[in-house]
Amino acid sequence: MADNPIGRILISNDDGIDATGIEVLQEIASHLSDDVWVIAPSENRSGASRSITLRRDVVIEEMAPKIYKCSGTPSDCIIFGMTQILDSPPNLVLTGINHGMNVADDILYSGTVAGAMEASLLGVPAIALSQRHGREDPIDYGPSRLYGEQVIRHILDLGIPPRTIMNVNFPKTDPASIKGVKPAHLDRHKLGDVVVTVDAPNHYRLGPLHSDPETSDGSDRAVLNDGWISLTPLMMDVTAHHMLEQLPILDIAATK
């Protein structure tokens, strides 16, 4: 029985239904609610961003009570989960826990962040959670497993404004040494991509990201490096508002 249940929770991710991170998130959610549902991609959809499936069927299969896999993207999972699986909207959507951090420029590619954004568009508060790791396999979800519930409750106490999601990243460190939760802005780190050629003619793959090792003060990467859990609010409105006042009106009719 969950302590202080918050109502219905819907969980998804981009690493797929069989990912360890979603199992960790289910465990955390079970301490928050007695009504936890899962709908996740049937295979890894990392990097799917906010793509949706058009012009082909999406197949949803029940794996166990309240647990479903979806042939589509993370955004598909939220859309079809809320319209076809659940008989009433969730009170909260949690996505992750992602295999690796979602920070800086990465959030524009992240299916984990995208699933949370889709929920926000549909009027449901949403939190995206990711676990930073090094080269170890399997990765250590100790920090997110230990502090996930506390972080989620902290965010819910603060409140999540409409059309805003909370992006959480757990550092790779001994959980006992984590300092707390610290607000942070998105860093800038992408310098380029490694393109890998494969044996088949005209076949390529994306390799590791060319990343700037320098971090900016107060950024999500800097906060993680310093042993904090980073918390970054992300808005759906990507308008460059600071430019609007600088842009002149072009009256085409007056130039004819």
PDB file of C-alpha atoms in Angstrom:
ATOM      1  CA  MET A   1       0.000   0.000   0.000  1.00  0.00           C
ATOM      2  CA  ALA A   2       1.435   3.360  -1.058  1.00  0.00           C
ATOM      3  CA  ASP A   3       1.896   6.060   1.552  1.00  0.00           C
ATOM      4  CA  ASN A   4       0.048   9.310   0.733  1.00  0.00           C
ATOM      5  CA  PRO A   5      -1.087   8.083  -2.699  1.00  0.00           C
ATOM      6  CA  ILE A   6      -1.275  10.797  -5.327  1.00  0.00           C
ATOM      7  CA  GLY A   7      -3.723   9.053  -7.656  1.00  0.00           C
ATOM      8  CA  ARG A   8      -3.242   7.293 -10.961  1.00  0.00           C
ATOM      9  CA  ILE A   9       0.263   7.269 -12.456  1.00  0.00           C
ATOM     10  CA  LEU A  10       1.135   6.427 -16.060  1.00  0.00           C
ATOM     11  CA  ILE A  11       4.723   5.385 -16.797  1.00  0.00           C
ATOM     12  CA  SER A  12       6.581   5.226 -20.102  1.00  0.00           C
ATOM     13  CA  ASN A  13      10.132   5.467 -21.469  1.00  0.00           C
ATOM     14  CA  ASP A  14      12.170   5.345 -24.651  1.00  0.00           C
ATOM     15  CA  ASP A  15      14.517   2.471 -23.759  1.00  0.00           C
ATOM     16  CA  GLY A  16      11.728  -0.073 -24.195  1.00  0.00           C
ATOM     17  CA  ILE A  17       9.436  -2.225 -22.097  1.00  0.00           C
ATOM     18  CA  ASP A  18      12.275  -4.557 -21.045  1.00  0.00           C
ATOM     19  CA  ALA A  19      14.603  -1.802 -19.789  1.00  0.00           C
ATOM     20  CA  THR A  20      15.881  -1.939 -16.220  1.00  0.00           C
ATOM     21  CA  GLY A  21      15.128   1.744 -15.718  1.00  0.00           C
ATOM     22  CA  ILE A  22      11.396   1.325 -16.179  1.00  0.00           C
ATOM     23  CA  GLU A  23      11.383  -1.459 -13.590  1.00  0.00           C
ATOM     24  CA  VAL A  24      13.114   0.892 -11.153  1.00  0.00           C
ATOM     25  CA  LEU A  25      10.547   3.595 -11.923  1.00  0.00           C
ATOM     26  CA  GLN A  26       7.667   1.159 -11.349  1.00  0.00           C
ATOM     27  CA  GLU A  27       9.119   0.335  -7.944  1.00  0.00           C
ATOM     28  CA  ILE A  28       9.383   4.033  -7.090  1.00  0.00           C
ATOM     29  CA  ALA A  29       5.858   4.728  -8.337  1.00  0.00           C
ATOM     30  CA  SER A  30       4.464   1.920  -6.187  1.00  0.00           C
ATOM     31  CA  HIS A  31       5.403   4.018  -3.142  1.00  0.00           C
ATOM     32  CA  LEU A  32       3.487   6.959  -4.581  1.00  0.00           C
ATOM     33  CA  SER A  33       0.310   5.300  -5.794  1.00  0.00           C
ATOM     34  CA  ASP A  34      -1.724   2.092  -5.700  1.00  0.00           C
ATOM     35  CA  ASP A  35      -2.809   2.674  -9.307  1.00  0.00           C
ATOM     36  CA  VAL A  36       0.277   2.487 -11.553  1.00  0.00           C
ATOM     37  CA  TRP A  37       0.028   1.785 -15.287  1.00  0.00           C
ATOM     38  CA  VAL A  38       2.841   1.168 -17.761  1.00  0.00           C
ATOM     39  CA  ILE A  39       2.857   1.551 -21.530  1.00  0.00           C
ATOM     40  CA  ALA A  40       6.272   1.568 -23.178  1.00  0.00           C
ATOM     41  CA  PRO A  41       7.766   0.933 -26.614  1.00  0.00           C
ATOM     42  CA  SER A  42       8.170  -2.707 -27.561  1.00  0.00           C
ATOM     43  CA  GLU A  43      11.794  -1.975 -28.485  1.00  0.00           C
ATOM     44  CA  ASN A  44      14.390   0.704 -27.859  1.00  0.00           C
ATOM     45  CA  ARG A  45      13.279   4.061 -29.244  1.00  0.00           C
ATOM     46  CA  SER A  46      16.117   6.229 -27.922  1.00  0.00           C
ATOM     47  CA  GLY A  47      16.511   9.395 -29.969  1.00  0.00           C
ATOM     48  CA  ALA A  48      12.909   9.272 -31.192  1.00  0.00           C
ATOM     49  CA  SER A  49      12.294  12.793 -29.866  1.00  0.00           C
ATOM     50  CA  ARG A  50       8.635  13.821 -30.276  1.00  0.00           C
ATOM     51  CA  SER A  51       7.985  11.712 -33.365  1.00  0.00           C
ATOM     52  CA  ILE A  52       4.591  10.047 -33.750  1.00  0.00           C
ATOM     53  CA  THR A  53       3.548   7.169 -35.980  1.00  0.00           C
ATOM     54  CA  LEU A  54       1.590   8.183 -39.086  1.00  0.00           C
ATOM     55  CA  ARG A  55       0.246   6.123 -41.994  1.00  0.00           C
ATOM     56  CA  ARG A  56       0.828   2.761 -40.337  1.00  0.00           C
ATOM     57  CA  ASP A  57      -0.792   0.846 -37.528  1.00  0.00           C
ATOM     58  CA  VAL A  58       0.339   1.027 -33.928  1.00  0.00           C
ATOM     59  CA  VAL A  59       0.006  -2.287 -32.122  1.00  0.00           C
ATOM     60  CA  ILE A  60      -0.561  -2.376 -28.359  1.00  0.00           C
ATOM     61  CA  GLU A  61      -0.318  -5.645 -26.437  1.00  0.00           C
ATOM     62  CA  GLU A  62      -1.063  -6.368 -22.793  1.00  0.00           C
ATOM     63  CA  MET A  63       1.928  -7.969 -21.069  1.00  0.00           C
ATOM     64  CA  ALA A  64       0.430  -8.209 -17.577  1.00  0.00           C
ATOM     65  CA  PRO A  65      -2.291  -6.394 -15.632  1.00  0.00           C
ATOM     66  CA  LYS A  66      -1.781  -2.638 -16.169  1.00  0.00           C
ATOM     67  CA  ILE A  67       1.403  -3.258 -18.241  1.00  0.00           C
ATOM     68  CA  TYR A  68       1.394  -2.798 -22.023  1.00  0.00           C
ATOM     69  CA  LYS A  69       3.900  -2.636 -24.847  1.00  0.00           C
ATOM     70  CA  CYS A  70       3.423  -0.419 -27.881  1.00  0.00           C
ATOM     71  CA  SER A  71       4.976  -0.754 -31.336  1.00  0.00           C
ATOM     72  CA  GLY A  72       5.217   3.018 -31.656  1.00  0.00           C
ATOM     73  CA  THR A  73       7.256   5.857 -30.197  1.00  0.00           C
ATOM     74  CA  PRO A  74       7.257   7.276 -26.653  1.00  0.00           C
ATOM     75  CA  SER A  75       4.805   9.975 -27.748  1.00  0.00           C
ATOM     76  CA  ASP A  76       2.580   7.280 -29.252  1.00  0.00           C
ATOM     77  CA  CYS A  77       2.653   5.456 -25.930  1.00  0.00           C
ATOM     78  CA  ILE A  78       1.276   8.473 -24.090  1.00  0.00           C
ATOM     79  CA  ILE A  79      -1.323   9.302 -26.743  1.00  0.00           C
ATOM     80  CA  PHE A  80      -2.702   5.770 -27.094  1.00  0.00           C
ATOM     81  CA  GLY A  81      -2.252   4.979 -23.425  1.00  0.00           C
ATOM     82  CA  MET A  82      -4.434   7.912 -22.412  1.00  0.00           C
ATOM     83  CA  THR A  83      -7.038   7.451 -25.155  1.00  0.00           C
ATOM     84  CA  GLN A  84      -7.242   3.682 -25.620  1.00  0.00           C
ATOM     85  CA  ILE A  85      -5.948   1.989 -22.461  1.00  0.00           C
ATOM     86  CA  LEU A  86      -6.894   4.163 -19.493  1.00  0.00           C
ATOM     87  CA  ASP A  87     -10.568   4.778 -18.774  1.00  0.00           C
ATOM     88  CA  SER A  88      -9.735   8.092 -17.096  1.00  0.00           C
ATOM     89  CA  PRO A  89      -6.700  10.399 -17.282  1.00  0.00           C
ATOM     90  CA  PRO A  90      -3.730   9.856 -14.961  1.00  0.00           C
ATOM     91  CA  ASN A  91      -2.882  12.340 -12.243  1.00  0.00           C
ATOM     92  CA  LEU A  92       0.803  12.149 -13.131  1.00  0.00           C
ATOM     93  CA  VAL A  93       3.023  10.866 -15.939  1.00  0.00           C
ATOM     94  CA  LEU A  94       6.554   9.668 -15.199  1.00  0.00           C
ATOM     95  CA  THR A  95       9.002   8.784 -17.978  1.00  0.00           C
ATOM     96  CA  GLY A  96      12.286   6.911 -17.619  1.00  0.00           C
ATOM     97  CA  ILE A  97      14.326   6.115 -15.799  1.00  0.00           C
ATOM     98  CA  ASN A  98      16.474   6.702 -18.836  1.00  0.00           C
ATOM     99  CA  HIS A  99      19.654   4.727 -19.444  1.00  0.00           C
ATOM    100  CA  GLY A 100      21.951   7.755 -19.427  1.00  0.00           C
ATOM    101  CA  MET A 101      21.499  11.433 -18.721  1.00  0.00           C
ATOM    102  CA  ASN A 102      19.216  13.720 -20.736  1.00  0.00           C
ATOM    103  CA  VAL A 103      20.863  17.108 -20.445  1.00  0.00           C
ATOM    104  CA  ALA A 104      21.885  20.103 -22.515  1.00  0.00           C
ATOM    105  CA  ASP A 105      21.265  19.712 -26.258  1.00  0.00           C
ATOM    106  CA  ASP A 106      20.330  16.048 -25.765  1.00  0.00           C
ATOM    107  CA  ILE A 107      16.821  16.910 -24.592  1.00  0.00           C
ATOM    108  CA  LEU A 108      15.895  17.818 -28.186  1.00  0.00           C
ATOM    109  CA  TYR A 109      16.478  14.172 -29.206  1.00  0.00           C
ATOM    110  CA  SER A 110      15.208  12.453 -26.082  1.00  0.00           C
ATOM    111  CA  GLY A 111      12.161  10.206 -26.264  1.00  0.00           C
ATOM    112  CA  THR A 112      12.081  10.232 -22.469  1.00  0.00           C
ATOM    113  CA  VAL A 113      11.609  13.994 -22.445  1.00  0.00           C
ATOM    114  CA  ALA A 114       9.215  13.754 -25.407  1.00  0.00           C
ATOM    115  CA  GLY A 115       6.877  11.383 -23.598  1.00  0.00           C
ATOM    116  CA  ALA A 116       6.640  13.803 -20.696  1.00  0.00           C
ATOM    117  CA  MET A 117       6.006  16.687 -23.091  1.00  0.00           C
ATOM    118  CA  GLU A 118       3.180  14.792 -24.782  1.00  0.00           C
ATOM    119  CA  ALA A 119       1.551  14.292 -21.402  1.00  0.00           C
ATOM    120  CA  SER A 120       1.940  17.996 -20.621  1.00  0.00           C
ATOM    121  CA  LEU A 121       0.271  18.884 -23.921  1.00  0.00           C
ATOM    122  CA  LEU A 122      -2.644  16.678 -22.884  1.00  0.00           C
ATOM    123  CA  GLY A 123      -2.944  18.521 -19.578  1.00  0.00           C
ATOM    124  CA  VAL A 124      -1.262  16.037 -17.242  1.00  0.00           C
ATOM    125  CA  PRO A 125       1.688  16.977 -14.968  1.00  0.00           C
ATOM    126  CA  ALA A 126       4.813  15.125 -16.082  1.00  0.00           C
ATOM    127  CA  ILE A 127       8.342  14.421 -14.899  1.00  0.00           C
ATOM    128  CA  ALA A 128      11.173  12.950 -17.003  1.00  0.00           C
ATOM    129  CA  LEU A 129      13.862  11.072 -15.048  1.00  0.00           C
ATOM    130  CA  SER A 130      17.295   9.921 -16.208  1.00  0.00           C
ATOM    131  CA  GLN A 131      20.288   8.189 -14.626  1.00  0.00           C
ATOM    132  CA  ARG A 132      23.765   9.296 -15.645  1.00  0.00           C
ATOM    133  CA  HIS A 133      26.310   6.504 -16.091  1.00  0.00           C
ATOM    134  CA  GLY A 134      29.841   5.839 -17.217  1.00  0.00           C
ATOM    135  CA  ARG A 135      31.015   2.802 -19.112  1.00  0.00           C
ATOM    136  CA  GLU A 136      29.739   0.220 -16.648  1.00  0.00           C
ATOM    137  CA  ASP A 137      27.251  -2.379 -17.849  1.00  0.00           C
ATOM    138  CA  PRO A 138      24.780  -2.866 -16.315  1.00  0.00           C
ATOM    139  CA  ILE A 139      24.555   0.691 -15.067  1.00  0.00           C
ATOM    140  CA  ASP A 140      24.047   1.526 -11.417  1.00  0.00           C
ATOM    141  CA  TYR A 141      20.560   2.877 -10.729  1.00  0.00           C
ATOM    142  CA  GLY A 142      21.405   3.261  -7.044  1.00  0.00           C
ATOM    143  CA  PRO A 143      21.052   7.072  -6.914  1.00  0.00           C
ATOM    144  CA  SER A 144      17.700   7.146  -8.717  1.00  0.00           C
ATOM    145  CA  ARG A 145      16.407   4.110  -6.835  1.00  0.00           C
ATOM    146  CA  LEU A 146      17.284   5.661  -3.466  1.00  0.00           C
ATOM    147  CA  TYR A 147      16.127   9.232  -4.074  1.00  0.00           C
ATOM    148  CA  GLY A 148      13.517   8.917  -6.828  1.00  0.00           C
ATOM    149  CA  GLU A 149      10.467   8.987  -4.574  1.00  0.00           C
ATOM    150  CA  GLN A 150      11.773  11.920  -2.538  1.00  0.00           C
ATOM    151  CA  VAL A 151      12.576  13.926  -5.659  1.00  0.00           C
ATOM    152  CA  ILE A 152       9.166  13.300  -7.210  1.00  0.00           C
ATOM    153  CA  ARG A 153       7.369  14.292  -4.007  1.00  0.00           C
ATOM    154  CA  HIS A 154       9.537  17.430  -3.803  1.00  0.00           C
ATOM    155  CA  ILE A 155       8.534  18.416  -7.334  1.00  0.00           C
ATOM    156  CA  LEU A 156       4.845  17.745  -6.704  1.00  0.00           C
ATOM    157  CA  ASP A 157       5.017  19.905  -3.574  1.00  0.00           C
ATOM    158  CA  LEU A 158       6.473  22.706  -5.683  1.00  0.00           C
ATOM    159  CA  GLY A 159       3.849  22.245  -8.380  1.00  0.00           C
ATOM    160  CA  ILE A 160       4.249  21.826 -12.133  1.00  0.00           C
ATOM    161  CA  PRO A 161       2.821  24.693 -14.206  1.00  0.00           C
ATOM    162  CA  PRO A 162       0.751  23.930 -17.318  1.00  0.00           C
ATOM    163  CA  ARG A 163       2.725  23.206 -20.507  1.00  0.00           C
ATOM    164  CA  THR A 164       5.862  22.671 -18.443  1.00  0.00           C
ATOM    165  CA  ILE A 165       7.686  19.476 -17.550  1.00  0.00           C
ATOM    166  CA  MET A 166      10.349  18.803 -14.955  1.00  0.00           C
ATOM    167  CA  ASN A 167      13.526  17.177 -16.252  1.00  0.00           C
ATOM    168  CA  VAL A 168      15.462  15.288 -13.551  1.00  0.00           C
ATOM    169  CA  ASN A 169      18.941  13.793 -13.873  1.00  0.00           C
ATOM    170  CA  PHE A 170      20.624  11.686 -11.203  1.00  0.00           C
ATOM    171  CA  PRO A 171      24.438  11.860 -10.954  1.00  0.00           C
ATOM    172  CA  LYS A 172      26.762   8.910 -11.296  1.00  0.00           C
ATOM    173  CA  THR A 173      28.182   8.746  -7.800  1.00  0.00           C
ATOM    174  CA  ASP A 174      27.903   6.976  -4.490  1.00  0.00           C
ATOM    175  CA  PRO A 175      24.305   7.655  -3.410  1.00  0.00           C
ATOM    176  CA  ALA A 176      25.496   8.528   0.103  1.00  0.00           C
ATOM    177  CA  SER A 177      27.535  11.429  -1.287  1.00  0.00           C
ATOM    178  CA  ILE A 178      24.705  13.084  -3.227  1.00  0.00           C
ATOM    179  CA  LYS A 179      24.192  16.621  -1.929  1.00  0.00           C
ATOM    180  CA  GLY A 180      20.551  17.131  -2.842  1.00  0.00           C
ATOM    181  CA  VAL A 181      18.429  18.547  -5.660  1.00  0.00           C
ATOM    182  CA  LYS A 182      19.603  21.690  -7.437  1.00  0.00           C
ATOM    183  CA  PRO A 183      17.812  23.740 -10.119  1.00  0.00           C
ATOM    184  CA  ALA A 184      19.886  24.072 -13.278  1.00  0.00           C
ATOM    185  CA  HIS A 185      19.629  25.462 -16.785  1.00  0.00           C
ATOM    186  CA  LEU A 186      20.382  23.473 -19.918  1.00  0.00           C
ATOM    187  CA  ASP A 187      24.037  23.343 -20.841  1.00  0.00           C
ATOM    188  CA  ARG A 188      25.412  23.626 -24.382  1.00  0.00           C
ATOM    189  CA  HIS A 189      27.647  20.742 -25.280  1.00  0.00           C
ATOM    190  CA  LYS A 190      27.177  19.368 -28.800  1.00  0.00           C
ATOM    191  CA  LEU A 191      30.115  19.957 -31.135  1.00  0.00           C
ATOM    192  CA  GLY A 192      29.222  17.362 -33.746  1.00  0.00           C
ATOM    193  CA  ASP A 193      28.640  13.670 -34.360  1.00  0.00           C
ATOM    194  CA  VAL A 194      30.861  10.695 -35.105  1.00  0.00           C
ATOM    195  CA  VAL A 195      29.631   9.016 -38.280  1.00  0.00           C
ATOM    196  CA  VAL A 196      30.572   5.345 -38.491  1.00  0.00           C
ATOM    197  CA  THR A 197      30.768   3.521 -41.804  1.00  0.00           C
ATOM    198  CA  VAL A 198      29.787  -0.134 -41.856  1.00  0.00           C
ATOM    199  CA  ASP A 199      30.593  -3.018 -44.186  1.00  0.00           C
ATOM    200  CA  ALA A 200      27.557  -2.653 -46.449  1.00  0.00           C
ATOM    201  CA  PRO A 201      27.897  -0.005 -49.192  1.00  0.00           C
ATOM    202  CA  ASN A 202      26.207   3.318 -48.437  1.00  0.00           C
ATOM    203  CA  HIS A 203      25.338   2.223 -44.877  1.00  0.00           C
ATOM    204  CA  TYR A 204      26.188   4.476 -41.931  1.00  0.00           C
ATOM    205  CA  ARG A 205      25.589   4.742 -38.219  1.00  0.00           C
ATOM    206  CA  LEU A 206      25.848   7.552 -35.697  1.00  0.00           C
ATOM    207  CA  GLY A 207      28.581   6.974 -33.168  1.00  0.00           C
ATOM    208  CA  PRO A 208      29.427   8.924 -30.004  1.00  0.00           C
ATOM    209  CA  LEU A 209      28.608  12.599 -29.745  1.00  0.00           C
ATOM    210  CA  HIS A 210      31.424  15.134 -30.032  1.00  0.00           C
ATOM    211  CA  SER A 211      30.830  16.838 -26.693  1.00  0.00           C
ATOM    212  CA  ASP A 212      32.403  19.982 -25.255  1.00  0.00           C
ATOM    213  CA  PRO A 213      34.156  18.965 -22.008  1.00  0.00           C
ATOM    214  CA  GLU A 214      33.671  22.453 -20.560  1.00  0.00           C
ATOM    215  CA  THR A 215      30.457  23.132 -18.657  1.00  0.00           C
ATOM    216  CA  SER A 216      28.778  26.448 -17.946  1.00  0.00           C
ATOM    217  CA  ASP A 217      28.183  27.521 -14.345  1.00  0.00           C
ATOM    218  CA  GLY A 218      24.770  26.544 -13.058  1.00  0.00           C
ATOM    219  CA  SER A 219      24.073  24.172 -15.935  1.00  0.00           C
ATOM    220  CA  ASP A 220      22.662  20.675 -15.626  1.00  0.00           C
ATOM    221  CA  ARG A 221      25.996  19.046 -16.505  1.00  0.00           C
ATOM    222  CA  ALA A 222      27.884  21.222 -14.023  1.00  0.00           C
ATOM    223  CA  VAL A 223      25.392  20.424 -11.258  1.00  0.00           C
ATOM    224  CA  LEU A 224      25.696  16.684 -11.943  1.00  0.00           C
ATOM    225  CA  ASN A 225      29.482  16.898 -11.937  1.00  0.00           C
ATOM    226  CA  ASP A 226      29.299  18.509  -8.498  1.00  0.00           C
ATOM    227  CA  GLY A 227      27.269  15.659  -7.019  1.00  0.00           C
ATOM    228  CA  TRP A 228      23.769  17.153  -7.189  1.00  0.00           C
ATOM    229  CA  ILE A 229      20.566  15.830  -8.721  1.00  0.00           C
ATOM    230  CA  SER A 230      19.726  18.339 -11.447  1.00  0.00           C
ATOM    231  CA  LEU A 231      16.218  19.734 -11.890  1.00  0.00           C
ATOM    232  CA  THR A 232      15.401  21.689 -15.044  1.00  0.00           C
ATOM    233  CA  PRO A 233      11.918  22.992 -15.910  1.00  0.00           C
ATOM    234  CA  LEU A 234      11.266  22.773 -19.654  1.00  0.00           C
ATOM    235  CA  MET A 235       8.550  24.754 -21.422  1.00  0.00           C
ATOM    236  CA  MET A 236       6.591  23.731 -24.493  1.00  0.00           C
ATOM    237  CA  ASP A 237       6.850  27.277 -25.845  1.00  0.00           C
ATOM    238  CA  VAL A 238      10.134  27.446 -27.757  1.00  0.00           C
ATOM    239  CA  THR A 239       9.517  30.964 -29.053  1.00  0.00           C
ATOM    240  CA  ALA A 240      12.570  33.222 -28.845  1.00  0.00           C
ATOM    241  CA  HIS A 241      10.595  35.893 -26.962  1.00  0.00           C
ATOM    242  CA  HIS A 242      13.612  38.164 -26.539  1.00  0.00           C
ATOM    243  CA  MET A 243      13.714  38.568 -30.332  1.00  0.00           C
ATOM    244  CA  LEU A 244      10.062  39.436 -30.885  1.00  0.00           C
ATOM    245  CA  GLU A 245      10.478  43.110 -29.948  1.00  0.00           C
ATOM    246  CA  GLN A 246      13.474  43.365 -32.288  1.00  0.00           C
ATOM    247  CA  LEU A 247      11.704  41.958 -35.331  1.00  0.00           C
ATOM    248  CA  PRO A 248      10.119  44.650 -37.529  1.00  0.00           C
ATOM    249  CA  ILE A 249       6.717  44.278 -39.159  1.00  0.00           C
ATOM    250  CA  LEU A 250       6.947  44.017 -42.936  1.00  0.00           C
ATOM    251  CA  ASP A 251       3.850  45.555 -44.503  1.00  0.00           C
ATOM    252  CA  ILE A 252       3.814  43.895 -47.893  1.00  0.00           C
ATOM    253  CA  ALA A 253       0.735  45.776 -49.044  1.00  0.00           C
ATOM    254  CA  ALA A 254       2.522  49.107 -48.505  1.00  0.00           C
ATOM    255  CA  THR A 255       5.391  48.104 -50.801  1.00  0.00           C
ATOM    256  CA  LYS A 256       3.185  47.267 -53.801  1.00  0.00           C
TER     257      LYS A 256
END
